[in-house]
Coordinates of C-alpha atoms and ligand atoms in Angstrom, one line a residue:
M15 CA -34.8 -7.0 1.9
R16 CA -35.6 -4.1 -0.3
E17 CA -39.2 -3.9 0.5
Y18 CA -38.7 -4.5 4.2
Y19 CA -36.2 -1.6 4.5
A20 CA -38.3 0.7 2.3
Q21 CA -41.2 0.1 4.7
R22 CA -39.0 0.4 7.8
A23 CA -37.2 3.6 6.6
R24 CA -39.0 6.1 8.9
E25 CA -38.6 4.0 12.0
Y26 CA -35.2 2.5 11.2
E27 CA -33.1 4.6 13.5
L28 CA -35.0 3.6 16.7
V29 CA -32.5 0.7 16.7
Y30 CA -29.8 3.2 17.4
H31 CA -31.6 4.7 20.4
K32 CA -31.2 1.7 22.7
P33 CA -29.6 3.2 25.8
H34 CA -27.2 0.3 26.5
R35 CA -25.7 0.6 23.0
Q36 CA -24.8 4.3 23.2
Q37 CA -21.3 3.8 24.5
A38 CA -20.4 1.4 21.7
L39 CA -22.0 3.8 19.1
R40 CA -20.0 6.8 20.2
R41 CA -16.8 4.7 20.1
I42 CA -17.5 3.5 16.5
E43 CA -18.5 7.0 15.4
A44 CA -15.3 8.5 16.6
W45 CA -13.3 5.7 15.0
L46 CA -15.0 6.1 11.6
T47 CA -14.2 9.8 11.6
E48 CA -10.5 9.0 11.9
V49 CA -10.4 6.1 9.5
F50 CA -12.0 8.1 6.6
A51 CA -10.3 11.4 7.1
D52 CA -9.2 12.8 3.7
R53 CA -10.6 9.8 1.8
C54 CA -13.0 9.7 -1.1
V55 CA -15.5 7.1 0.2
L56 CA -18.1 4.9 -1.4
E57 CA -20.7 3.9 1.1
I58 CA -22.8 0.8 0.2
A59 CA -26.3 0.4 1.5
S60 CA -26.1 3.6 3.5
G61 CA -29.7 3.4 4.6
T62 CA -31.0 6.4 6.6
G63 CA -27.3 7.6 6.9
W64 CA -26.8 6.9 10.6
W65 CA -23.1 6.7 10.3
V66 CA -22.7 9.4 7.7
P67 CA -22.4 12.6 9.9
H68 CA -19.5 11.0 11.8
A69 CA -17.8 8.9 9.2
A70 CA -17.9 11.7 6.6
A71 CA -17.0 14.5 9.0
R72 CA -13.4 14.7 7.8
A73 CA -13.7 12.8 4.5
A74 CA -12.7 14.6 1.3
A75 CA -15.8 13.2 -0.5
W76 CA -18.5 10.8 0.6
W77 CA -21.0 9.1 -1.6
A78 CA -23.8 7.5 0.4
T79 CA -25.6 4.9 -1.8
D80 CA -28.6 2.7 -1.3
L81 CA -31.1 0.9 -3.4
N82 CA -34.2 2.4 -1.7
P83 CA -35.3 5.9 -2.4
E84 CA -37.2 5.8 1.0
T85 CA -34.1 5.3 3.1
L86 CA -32.0 7.7 1.0
A87 CA -34.8 10.3 1.5
V88 CA -34.4 10.1 5.3
A89 CA -30.6 10.6 5.0
Q90 CA -31.0 13.4 2.6
A91 CA -33.2 15.3 5.0
K92 CA -30.3 15.5 7.5
T93 CA -27.8 18.2 8.0
L94 CA -24.6 16.6 6.7
P95 CA -21.0 17.6 5.9
A96 CA -20.7 19.4 2.5
S97 CA -18.7 16.5 1.1
V98 CA -21.7 14.2 1.2
R99 CA -23.5 13.2 -2.0
F100 CA -26.2 10.5 -2.6
A101 CA -26.8 8.0 -5.4
Q102 CA -29.3 5.2 -5.8
V103 CA -27.0 2.1 -6.4
D104 CA -27.6 -1.6 -6.1
A105 CA -25.0 -3.1 -3.9
Y106 CA -24.8 -6.2 -6.1
T107 CA -24.4 -4.7 -9.5
L108 CA -22.9 -1.3 -8.4
Q109 CA -24.8 0.2 -11.4
G110 CA -25.4 3.9 -10.9
L111 CA -22.1 4.5 -9.2
P112 CA -20.9 8.0 -9.8
D113 CA -17.7 8.6 -11.8
E114 CA -15.4 9.1 -8.9
R115 CA -11.9 8.0 -7.9
F116 CA -12.9 6.3 -4.7
D117 CA -10.0 5.4 -2.3
A118 CA -12.2 3.9 0.5
C119 CA -15.3 1.9 1.0
F120 CA -17.7 1.5 3.9
A121 CA -20.7 -0.8 4.4
G122 CA -22.5 -0.7 7.7
C123 CA -24.9 -3.5 8.7
W124 CA -25.0 -4.9 5.2
W125 CA -22.6 -7.9 5.2
S126 CA -25.0 -9.7 7.6
H127 CA -27.8 -9.3 4.9
V128 CA -25.8 -10.7 2.0
P129 CA -26.7 -14.4 1.4
L130 CA -23.6 -16.6 2.1
Q131 CA -23.8 -17.9 -1.4
R132 CA -23.5 -14.4 -2.8
L133 CA -20.8 -13.1 -0.3
D134 CA -17.7 -13.9 -2.3
T135 CA -19.0 -12.5 -5.6
W136 CA -20.2 -9.4 -3.9
L137 CA -17.0 -8.8 -2.1
A138 CA -14.9 -9.4 -5.2
S139 CA -17.1 -6.9 -7.2
V140 CA -16.6 -4.2 -4.5
H141 CA -12.9 -4.8 -4.5
A142 CA -12.8 -4.6 -8.3
A143 CA -14.3 -1.1 -8.1
L144 CA -11.5 0.1 -5.9
P145 CA -7.9 0.9 -6.5
V146 CA -4.7 -0.5 -4.9
G147 CA -4.3 1.1 -1.5
A148 CA -8.0 1.7 -0.9
R149 CA -9.2 1.4 2.7
V150 CA -12.2 -0.8 3.3
V151 CA -14.3 -1.0 6.5
M152 CA -17.2 -3.5 7.0
L153 CA -19.1 -3.0 10.2
D154 CA -22.0 -5.1 11.5
N155 CA -24.1 -6.4 14.4
A156 CA -22.7 -9.0 16.7
Y157 CA -25.1 -11.5 18.2
V158 CA -25.7 -10.6 21.8
E159 CA -27.8 -13.2 23.7
G160 CA -30.8 -11.6 25.3
D161 CA -30.5 -8.4 23.2
S162 CA -30.3 -9.4 19.6
T163 CA -33.4 -10.7 17.8
P164 CA -33.2 -14.5 17.8
V165 CA -32.5 -16.4 14.6
T166 CA -35.5 -18.7 14.1
R167 CA -34.3 -20.8 11.2
F168 CA -31.4 -21.6 8.9
D169 CA -31.7 -22.4 5.2
E170 CA -29.7 -25.0 3.2
H171 CA -26.8 -22.5 2.6
G172 CA -26.5 -21.8 6.4
N173 CA -28.2 -18.4 6.2
G174 CA -30.1 -17.4 9.3
Y175 CA -33.4 -15.7 9.4
Q176 CA -35.1 -13.5 11.9
R177 CA -38.8 -12.7 12.4
R178 CA -39.2 -8.9 12.7
S179 CA -42.3 -6.7 13.1
L180 CA -42.7 -3.1 12.2
L181 CA -44.7 -0.4 14.1
D182 CA -47.7 -0.9 11.7
G183 CA -47.9 -4.5 12.9
S184 CA -46.6 -6.1 9.7
Q185 CA -44.4 -9.2 10.1
H186 CA -41.3 -9.9 8.1
E187 CA -38.7 -12.7 7.8
V188 CA -35.3 -11.2 7.2
L189 CA -32.1 -12.9 6.3
K190 CA -29.5 -12.0 8.9
N191 CA -26.1 -13.7 9.5
F192 CA -23.9 -13.4 12.5
P193 CA -20.5 -14.5 11.2
S194 CA -17.6 -15.2 13.6
Q195 CA -14.3 -13.3 13.3
A196 CA -12.7 -16.3 11.6
E197 CA -15.6 -16.5 9.1
V198 CA -15.3 -12.9 8.2
L199 CA -11.5 -13.0 7.8
A200 CA -11.7 -16.1 5.7
R201 CA -14.0 -14.3 3.2
L202 CA -11.8 -11.2 2.6
G203 CA -9.7 -12.8 -0.2
P204 CA -6.2 -12.3 -1.4
R205 CA -6.3 -8.5 -2.0
A206 CA -6.9 -7.7 1.7
E207 CA -3.9 -6.8 3.7
A208 CA -3.2 -5.0 7.0
V209 CA -6.4 -6.6 8.2
R210 CA -7.6 -5.5 11.7
W211 CA -10.6 -6.9 13.6
H212 CA -12.5 -4.6 16.0
D213 CA -14.8 -5.8 18.7
F214 CA -17.3 -3.1 19.8
G215 CA -19.4 -5.4 21.9
Y216 CA -22.7 -5.0 20.1
Y217 CA -20.9 -4.5 16.8
W218 CA -17.9 -5.9 15.0
A219 CA -15.8 -4.3 12.3
V220 CA -13.0 -5.3 10.0
D221 CA -10.8 -2.8 8.3
Y222 CA -8.1 -3.5 5.7
R223 CA -6.3 -2.1 2.8
L224 CA -6.5 -3.5 -0.8
D225 CA -3.3 -4.8 -2.2
R226 CA -2.6 -5.5 -6.0
Ligands
SAM329 C1 -29.5 -2.8 7.7 S1 -29.7 -1.5 6.7 C2 -28.2 -0.7 6.9 C3 -28.3 0.8 6.8 C4 -27.0 1.5 7.2 N1 -25.9 1.2 6.5 C5 -26.8 1.3 8.7 O1 -25.8 0.7 9.1 O2 -27.6 1.8 9.5 C6 -29.7 -2.2 5.1 C7 -29.8 -1.3 4.0 O3 -29.7 -2.0 2.7 C8 -30.5 -1.4 1.8 N2 -30.6 -2.4 0.6 C9 -31.4 -3.5 0.5 N3 -31.1 -4.1 -0.6 C10 -30.1 -3.4 -1.2 C11 -29.4 -3.6 -2.4 N4 -29.6 -4.6 -3.2 N5 -28.4 -2.7 -2.7 C12 -28.2 -1.6 -1.9 N6 -28.8 -1.4 -0.8 C13 -29.8 -2.3 -0.4 C14 -31.8 -1.1 2.5 O4 -32.5 -0.1 1.8 C15 -31.2 -0.6 3.8 O5 -31.1 0.8 3.8

């Protein structure tokens, strides 16, 4: 995962240029602007920062974090709202997190890459880093027949894998899960309340507030 996305950093955003996805992307971008208004947001696995200009537009503070310097560098080269800062943080350990009073969290197209056997622990550690009342948004790809890259195999845990190629011709096998709404909601755990599911066609999102 880490190496694949480091290698893909410079061509990553081609995936956001697909003409038929533009309408869904504009809807999501507008929604994210509203959701995070006035919030101090921790973004996990922010990558090249596709969502940042929109999601951080009205945020009080926005920390875009990713493990790869290569993807962070693409994001840092963009013109972004003054509230945006960057940090190199591993999504699993959250080591390197800045000393901030986050009251929101966002992860785009990351859930689908978390092995199913690590999902509960990862979510619990994210929740543990947030206070009561924090707003959380998970956004990810929906599987669209004929458009999404096919899943070619499943492992013993039920994780799916896709075969992907980069512009340099290199081939990669990447773990990518496409959970149903019921599977996502079942994972959120006891602290999630006011849970809302959003179907954006090519993408799904869930947003909720942390209780207790
Ligand atoms: C599918 S991209 C998502 C990027 C961005 N959030 C988006 O929605 O366009 C996955 C990102 O996860 C990052 N990544 C891989 N392993 C990671 C880890 N252990 N911790 C944090 N980020 C990681 C990659 O560098 C990549 O930027």
